[in-house]
Coordinates of N, CA and C in Angstrom, one line a residue:
F1 N 118.1 25.9 53.5 CA 119.5 26.3 53.2 C 119.9 26.6 52.0
R2 N 119.3 26.1 50.9 CA 119.6 26.3 49.7 C 119.4 27.6 49.2
G3 N 119.9 28.5 48.4 CA 119.1 29.6 47.8 C 119.4 31.1 48.7
D4 N 118.3 31.8 48.9 CA 118.5 32.9 49.7 C 117.7 32.6 50.9
P5 N 118.9 32.8 52.4 CA 118.2 32.3 53.6 C 117.1 32.8 54.1
N6 N 116.6 34.2 53.6 CA 115.5 34.8 54.0 C 114.0 34.5 53.2
K7 N 114.4 33.5 52.4 CA 113.2 32.9 51.6 C 112.9 31.7 51.9
W8 N 111.4 31.2 52.1 CA 111.1 29.7 52.1 C 111.6 28.9 51.0
P9 N 112.2 27.7 51.3 CA 112.5 27.2 50.4 C 111.6 26.4 49.2
G10 N 110.5 26.9 49.2 CA 109.7 26.1 48.3 C 108.4 25.9 49.0
P11 N 107.4 25.5 48.4 CA 105.8 25.5 49.1 C 105.7 24.9 50.4
A12 N 105.0 25.5 51.3 CA 105.2 25.0 52.7 C 104.8 23.4 52.9
W13 N 103.8 23.0 52.1 CA 103.6 21.5 52.0 C 105.1 20.8 51.6
H14 N 105.7 21.3 50.9 CA 106.8 20.6 50.4 C 107.7 20.2 51.9
V15 N 107.6 21.3 52.9 CA 108.5 21.1 54.2 C 107.5 20.6 55.2
L16 N 105.9 20.9 55.3 CA 105.1 20.9 56.2 C 104.8 19.4 56.3
G17 N 103.9 18.7 54.9 CA 103.8 17.7 54.7 C 104.6 16.4 55.6
P18 N 105.8 16.4 55.0 CA 106.8 15.6 55.4 C 107.1 15.5 56.9
T19 N 107.4 16.7 57.4 CA 107.6 16.8 58.8 C 106.1 16.1 59.8
L20 N 105.5 16.6 59.4 CA 104.1 16.4 60.0 C 103.9 14.8 60.1
L21 N 104.5 14.1 58.7 CA 104.3 12.5 58.8 C 105.6 12.1 59.4
S22 N 106.5 12.8 59.7 CA 107.6 12.4 60.6 C 107.2 12.4 62.1
V23 N 106.5 13.1 62.2 CA 106.2 13.2 63.9 C 105.0 12.1 63.8
A24 N 104.5 11.9 63.1 CA 103.2 10.7 63.0 C 104.0 9.6 63.7
A25 N 105.3 9.4 62.9 CA 105.8 8.2 62.8 C 106.6 7.9 64.1
F26 N 107.2 9.2 64.5 CA 108.1 9.1 65.6 C 107.7 9.0 66.8
L27 N 106.3 9.6 67.1 CA 105.9 9.6 68.5 C 105.5 8.2 68.8
P28 N 105.1 7.2 68.4 CA 104.7 5.6 68.8 C 106.1 5.1 68.9
V29 N 106.9 5.5 68.3 CA 108.6 4.9 68.4 C 109.4 5.2 69.6
Y30 N 109.0 6.5 69.7 CA 109.4 7.5 71.0 C 108.9 6.5 72.3
F31 N 107.5 6.7 72.3 CA 107.0 6.3 73.6 C 107.3 4.8 73.6
A32 N 107.7 3.7 72.5 CA 107.6 2.5 72.4 C 109.2 2.3 73.3
A33 N 110.0 3.2 73.0 CA 111.7 2.9 73.0 C 111.4 2.8 74.8
Y34 N 111.0 3.9 75.4 CA 110.6 4.0 76.9 C 110.3 2.5 77.5
R35 N 109.6 1.7 76.8 CA 109.0 0.4 77.7 C 110.0 -0.9 77.1
L36 N 110.2 -0.5 75.9 CA 111.4 -1.8 75.4 C 112.6 -1.9 75.9
T37 N 113.3 -3.1 75.9 CA 114.6 -3.3 76.2 C 115.2 -4.0 75.3
G38 N 116.3 -4.2 75.0 CA 117.3 -5.2 74.2 C 117.4 -4.6 72.8
I39 N 117.0 -5.5 72.1 CA 117.2 -5.3 70.6 C 116.0 -4.4 70.0
R40 N 114.8 -4.5 71.1 CA 113.6 -3.6 70.6 C 114.1 -2.3 70.7
S41 N 114.5 -2.4 72.0 CA 115.0 -0.4 72.2 C 116.1 -0.1 70.9
L42 N 116.7 -1.2 70.8 CA 117.9 -0.6 69.8 C 117.3 -0.4 68.3
L43 N 116.5 -1.1 68.1 CA 115.7 -0.7 66.8 C 114.8 0.4 66.7
C44 N 114.3 0.9 67.9 CA 113.6 2.2 67.9 C 114.7 3.2 67.8
M45 N 115.7 3.1 68.5 CA 116.8 3.8 68.3 C 117.0 4.5 67.1
L46 N 117.2 3.0 66.0 CA 117.6 3.4 64.7 C 116.4 3.7 64.0
V47 N 115.3 3.5 64.3 CA 114.1 3.9 63.6 C 114.2 5.5 63.6
M48 N 114.4 6.1 64.7 CA 114.4 7.5 64.9 C 115.3 8.0 64.2
A49 N 116.5 7.4 64.1 CA 117.6 8.2 63.7 C 117.1 8.1 61.9
G50 N 116.8 7.1 61.6 CA 116.1 6.7 59.9 C 115.3 8.0 59.7
I51 N 114.2 8.3 60.7 CA 113.1 9.1 60.1 C 113.8 10.4 60.3
G52 N 114.8 10.9 61.2 CA 115.7 12.0 60.8 C 116.3 12.0 59.4
Y53 N 117.0 10.9 59.2 CA 117.6 11.0 57.9 C 116.9 11.0 56.5
A54 N 115.5 10.7 56.9 CA 114.7 10.6 55.5 C 114.0 11.8 55.3
L55 N 113.8 12.5 56.7 CA 113.4 14.0 56.8 C 114.1 15.3 56.1
M56 N 115.3 14.7 56.3 CA 116.4 15.8 56.2 C 116.5 16.8 54.9
P57 N 116.5 15.9 53.8 CA 116.0 16.6 52.4 C 114.8 17.6 52.3
F58 N 114.2 17.4 53.2 CA 113.1 18.2 53.1 C 112.8 19.3 54.2
N59 N 113.4 18.8 55.5 CA 113.7 19.9 56.5 C 114.9 19.7 57.2
S60 N 115.7 20.9 57.2 CA 117.0 21.1 57.9 C 116.9 20.9 59.4
F61 N 116.0 20.7 59.8 CA 115.9 20.7 61.4 C 115.3 19.4 61.9
A62 N 115.6 18.8 60.9 CA 115.6 16.8 61.3 C 116.5 16.4 61.8
N63 N 117.7 17.4 62.1 CA 118.6 16.7 63.1 C 118.2 16.4 64.6
A64 N 117.0 17.1 64.9 CA 116.4 16.8 66.1 C 116.3 15.3 66.5
Y65 N 115.7 14.6 65.2 CA 115.4 13.2 65.6 C 116.8 12.6 66.0
T66 N 117.8 13.0 65.3 CA 119.3 12.2 65.4 C 119.8 12.6 66.7
I67 N 119.2 13.6 67.3 CA 119.7 13.8 68.6 C 118.8 13.1 69.9
Y68 N 117.5 12.7 69.6 CA 116.6 11.7 70.3 C 117.5 10.6 70.2
A69 N 117.6 10.0 69.1 CA 118.4 8.8 68.8 C 119.4 8.6 69.5
V70 N 120.4 9.9 69.5 CA 121.9 9.5 70.2 C 121.4 9.5 71.9
G71 N 120.4 10.3 72.2 CA 119.8 10.4 73.7 C 119.5 8.8 74.0
F72 N 118.8 8.2 73.0 CA 118.5 6.8 73.5 C 119.5 5.8 73.4
A73 N 120.7 5.9 72.9 CA 122.0 5.2 72.8 C 122.5 5.1 74.1
A74 N 122.3 6.2 74.7 CA 122.9 6.4 76.3 C 122.1 5.0 77.2
M75 N 120.7 4.9 76.9 CA 120.0 4.2 77.6 C 120.3 2.6 77.3
L76 N 120.8 2.2 76.3 CA 120.8 1.0 75.8 C 121.9 0.3 76.9
G77 N 121.6 -1.2 76.9 CA 122.4 -1.7 77.6 C 123.8 -2.0 76.9
G78 N 124.7 -2.7 77.9 CA 126.1 -2.9 77.2 C 126.7 -1.9 77.8
S79 N 128.3 -2.2 77.4 CA 128.9 -1.2 77.8 C 129.1 0.2 77.4
L80 N 129.5 1.2 77.9 CA 129.6 2.7 77.6 C 130.2 2.6 76.0
W81 N 131.3 2.3 76.0 CA 132.1 2.4 74.5 C 131.1 1.5 73.5
I82 N 130.2 0.5 73.5 CA 129.5 0.2 72.7 C 128.4 1.3 72.3
R83 N 127.8 1.9 73.8 CA 126.7 3.2 73.2 C 127.3 4.3 72.5
L84 N 128.5 4.6 72.8 CA 129.5 5.6 72.2 C 129.5 5.5 70.8
A85 N 129.8 4.1 70.4 CA 130.1 3.6 69.0 C 128.7 3.9 68.2
W86 N 127.3 3.4 68.9 CA 126.1 3.5 68.6 C 126.0 5.2 68.0
A87 N 126.3 6.1 69.0 CA 126.2 7.3 69.2 C 126.8 7.9 67.8
A88 N 128.0 7.5 67.8 CA 129.1 8.2 66.7 C 128.4 7.7 65.5
A89 N 128.1 6.5 65.3 CA 127.8 6.1 63.9 C 126.3 6.9 63.2
M90 N 125.9 7.0 64.5 CA 124.4 7.8 64.0 C 124.7 9.3 63.4
L91 N 126.0 9.7 64.2 CA 126.3 11.0 64.0 C 127.0 11.0 62.8
A92 N 127.8 10.3 62.8 CA 128.6 10.2 61.2 C 127.5 10.0 60.1
G93 N 126.5 9.2 60.3 CA 125.4 9.3 59.2 C 124.8 10.5 59.0
L94 N 124.8 11.3 59.8 CA 124.4 12.5 59.7 C 125.2 13.3 59.0
L95 N 126.3 13.7 59.7 CA 127.4 14.2 59.0 C 127.5 14.1 57.4
F96 N 127.5 12.7 56.8 CA 127.5 12.3 55.4 C 126.3 12.8 54.8
E97 N 125.1 13.0 55.5 CA 123.8 13.3 54.8 C 123.9 15.1 54.9
I98 N 124.4 15.5 55.7 CA 124.5 17.0 55.7 C 125.6 17.6 54.4
I99 N 126.5 16.8 54.5 CA 127.6 17.0 53.3 C 126.9 16.7 52.1
A100 N 126.3 15.3 52.0 CA 125.4 15.2 50.8 C 124.4 16.3 50.1
L101 N 123.9 17.2 51.2 CA 122.9 17.8 51.0 C 123.4 19.4 50.7
Q102 N 124.7 19.4 51.1 CA 125.4 20.5 50.9 C 124.8 21.6 52.0
Y103 N 124.8 21.6 53.0 CA 123.8 21.8 54.3 C 125.0 22.5 54.8
P104 N 125.3 23.7 55.6 CA 126.6 24.2 56.4 C 126.7 23.4 57.4
V105 N 127.9 22.8 57.4 CA 128.3 22.0 58.5 C 128.4 22.3 59.9
F106 N 128.1 23.6 60.1 CA 127.7 24.1 61.6 C 126.4 23.4 61.9
V107 N 125.5 23.1 61.3 CA 124.2 22.2 61.5 C 124.7 21.2 62.1
F108 N 125.8 20.4 61.7 CA 126.1 19.3 62.2 C 127.1 19.5 63.5
L109 N 127.7 20.5 63.7 CA 128.3 20.9 65.0 C 127.5 21.3 66.0
I110 N 126.2 21.8 65.6 CA 125.3 22.2 66.7 C 124.7 20.9 66.9
T111 N 124.4 19.8 66.1 CA 124.0 18.8 66.5 C 124.7 18.1 67.4
L112 N 126.1 18.1 67.2 CA 127.0 17.4 67.8 C 127.1 17.7 69.4
I113 N 127.1 19.0 69.4 CA 127.5 19.6 70.6 C 126.3 19.1 71.8
V114 N 125.0 19.3 71.2 CA 123.7 18.9 71.9 C 123.7 17.5 72.0
S115 N 123.8 16.7 71.2 CA 124.0 15.1 71.1 C 124.8 14.5 72.0
V116 N 125.9 14.8 72.4 CA 127.0 14.6 73.4 C 126.5 15.3 74.5
A117 N 126.1 16.3 74.8 CA 125.3 16.8 75.9 C 124.2 15.8 76.6
V118 N 123.3 15.8 75.8 CA 122.1 14.7 75.6 C 122.4 13.3 76.3
F119 N 123.3 12.7 75.6 CA 123.9 11.5 75.7 C 124.5 11.5 77.1
F120 N 125.5 12.4 77.4 CA 125.9 12.0 78.8 C 124.7 12.1 79.8
G121 N 124.0 13.2 79.7 CA 123.0 13.4 80.9 C 122.0 12.3 81.0
N122 N 121.8 11.8 79.5 CA 121.0 10.3 79.8 C 121.6 9.2 80.7
H123 N 123.1 9.2 80.2 CA 124.0 8.1 80.5 C 123.9 8.2 82.4
H124 N 124.3 9.3 82.9 CA 124.5 9.9 83.9 C 123.2 9.5 84.9
F125 N 122.0 9.9 84.1 CA 120.4 9.5 84.7 C 120.6 8.1 84.7
A126 N 120.7 7.3 83.8 CA 120.8 5.9 83.7 C 121.6 5.0 85.0
E127 N 122.5 5.6 85.0 CA 123.5 5.3 86.0 C 123.1 5.2 87.4
S128 N 123.0 6.6 87.3 CA 122.3 7.2 88.8 C 120.9 6.3 89.1
T129 N 120.2 6.2 88.3 CA 119.1 5.1 88.3 C 118.9 3.5 89.0
R130 N 120.5 3.2 88.2 CA 120.9 1.8 88.5 C 121.3 1.7 89.7
K131 N 122.2 2.7 90.4 CA 122.7 2.8 91.5 C 121.6 2.9 92.8
R132 N 120.7 3.6 92.3 CA 119.7 3.9 93.3 C 119.2 2.5 93.5
A133 N 118.6 1.6 92.7 CA 118.0 0.6 92.8 C 118.9 -0.5 93.6
E134 N 120.2 -0.4 93.1 CA 121.2 -1.5 94.0 C 121.4 -1.0 95.8
L135 N 121.5 0.4 95.9 CA 121.7 0.8 97.2 C 120.1 0.4 97.9
K136 N 119.0 0.6 97.2 CA 117.6 0.2 97.8 C 117.7 -1.3 98.0
L137 N 118.4 -2.2 97.2 CA 118.2 -3.5 97.4 C 119.1 -4.0 98.4
S138 N 120.3 -3.2 98.7 CA 121.2 -3.5 99.7 C 120.7 -3.1 101.1
H139 N 120.0 -2.0 101.0 CA 119.1 -1.4 102.4 C 118.0 -2.6 102.8
D140 N 117.4 -3.3 101.7 CA 116.4 -4.0 101.9 C 117.1 -5.1 102.6
E141 N 118.2 -5.5 102.1 CA 119.0 -6.7 102.7 C 119.5 -6.2 104.0
I142 N 119.8 -5.0 104.4 CA 120.4 -4.6 105.7 C 119.1 -4.8 106.7
R143 N 118.0 -4.5 106.3 CA 116.9 -4.3 107.1 C 116.3 -5.8 107.4
R144 N 116.4 -7.0 106.3 CA 116.1 -8.0 106.8 C 116.9 -8.9 107.6
L145 N 118.8 -8.4 107.5 CA 119.4 -9.1 108.3 C 119.5 -8.5 109.8
A146 N 118.8 -7.1 110.0 CA 119.0 -6.5 111.1 C 117.8 -7.5 112.0
A147 N 116.6 -7.5 111.2 CA 115.5 -8.1 111.7 C 116.0 -9.6 112.3
L148 N 116.6 -10.2 111.5 CA 117.2 -11.8 111.9 C 117.9 -11.4 113.0
A149 N 119.0 -10.6 113.2 CA 119.8 -10.5 114.4 C 119.0 -10.2 115.3
E150 N 118.0 -9.4 115.6 CA 117.0 -8.8 116.3 C 116.3 -10.0 117.2
G151 N 115.7 -11.1 116.2 CA 115.2 -12.3 116.5 C 116.0 -13.0 117.2
E152 N 117.5 -13.0 116.7 CA 118.5 -13.9 117.3 C 118.7 -13.4 118.5
R153 N 118.7 -12.0 119.0 CA 119.1 -11.4 120.2 C 117.9 -11.7 121.2
S154 N 116.8 -11.7 120.7 CA 115.7 -11.9 121.6 C 115.5 -13.3 122.2
R155 N 115.8 -14.4 121.3 CA 116.0 -15.6 121.5 C 117.1 -15.7 122.7
S156 N 118.3 -15.1 122.3 CA 119.4 -15.3 123.4 C 119.0 -15.0 124.7
D157 N 118.5 -13.4 124.6 CA 118.1 -12.9 126.0 C 117.2 -13.8 126.7
R158 N 116.3 -14.6 125.9 CA 115.0 -15.6 126.8 C 115.7 -16.5 127.1
Q159 N 116.9 -17.0 126.3 CA 117.6 -18.2 127.1 C 118.1 -18.1 128.4
D160 N 119.0 -16.5 128.2 CA 119.7 -15.9 129.3 C 118.7 -15.9 130.5
V161 N 117.5 -15.2 130.5 CA 116.5 -15.2 131.3 C 116.0 -16.8 132.0
L162 N 115.9 -17.7 130.8 CA 115.7 -19.0 131.6 C 116.7 -19.4 132.5
G163 N 118.0 -19.5 131.8 CA 119.0 -20.1 132.6 C 119.4 -19.3 133.8
D164 N 119.2 -18.0 133.7 CA 119.5 -17.6 135.5 C 118.4 -17.9 136.0
T165 N 117.0 -17.9 135.5 CA 116.0 -18.4 136.5 C 116.1 -20.0 137.0
L166 N 116.5 -20.6 136.2 CA 116.9 -22.2 136.3 C 117.9 -22.0 137.5
S167 N 119.0 -21.1 137.7 CA 120.0 -20.9 138.4 C 119.8 -20.8 139.7
L168 N 118.7 -19.7 139.9 CA 118.3 -19.2 141.2 C 117.4 -20.6 141.7
V169 N 116.6 -21.2 140.9 CA 115.8 -22.4 141.4 C 116.6 -22.9 142.0
A170 N 117.5 -23.7 141.3 CA 118.7 -24.8 141.9 C 119.3 -24.6 143.0
S171 N 119.8 -23.1 143.0 CA 120.3 -22.2 144.1 C 119.3 -22.4 145.4
T172 N 118.2 -22.0 145.3 CA 117.2 -22.1 146.2 C 117.0 -23.5 146.9
W173 N 116.9 -24.4 145.9 CA 116.5 -25.8 146.1 C 117.4 -26.2 147.1
K174 N 118.7 -26.2 146.6 CA 120.0 -26.5 147.2 C 119.9 -25.9 148.6
L175 N 119.5 -24.4 148.8 CA 119.6 -23.8 150.1 C 118.7 -24.6 151.1
T176 N 117.5 -24.7 150.7 CA 116.1 -25.1 151.1 C 116.5 -26.7 151.7
G177 N 117.5 -27.5 150.8 CA 117.7 -29.1 151.3 C 118.7 -28.7 152.3
K178 N 119.4 -28.0 152.7 CA 120.3 -27.8 153.8 C 120.0 -27.5 155.0
M179 N 118.6 -26.6 155.1 CA 118.1 -26.2 156.4 C 117.4 -27.2 156.9

């Protein structure tokens, strides 16, 4: 973004080298973030944002790492407000760096729009997954209770049949005793 926008801002390795290193650092963290929970997941999210901040002086498209980090903020545990605070803090860090590097503010605005969309998309996905799991547990409990009720009903039916049979035998016994 510095200088002539139609000219590459320096030697290709000036941009490509750090970008390739950032990808090599990012991918293990990205995949680990899916498997980890709690503080470890939070650390993965912060490392993703840190990779983006470190790469930003070399590659103005490093904001993509911030978008990934904000997306993972939505998947953290805790209240929505805490997760939004983490997202806002990472976006504020990006804004500070964009201003310090004298990049156009529209880079931040585009990142903000995409980050908010990704955050709430991931939040909706996480909430839907949680609610589906709760629903499955309640369905399993309903099935268990239905099987228990069916067993009780079956035992009650057998007792009724036994009671009817014994009443019939007693009535027959009384009748045969009177003859």
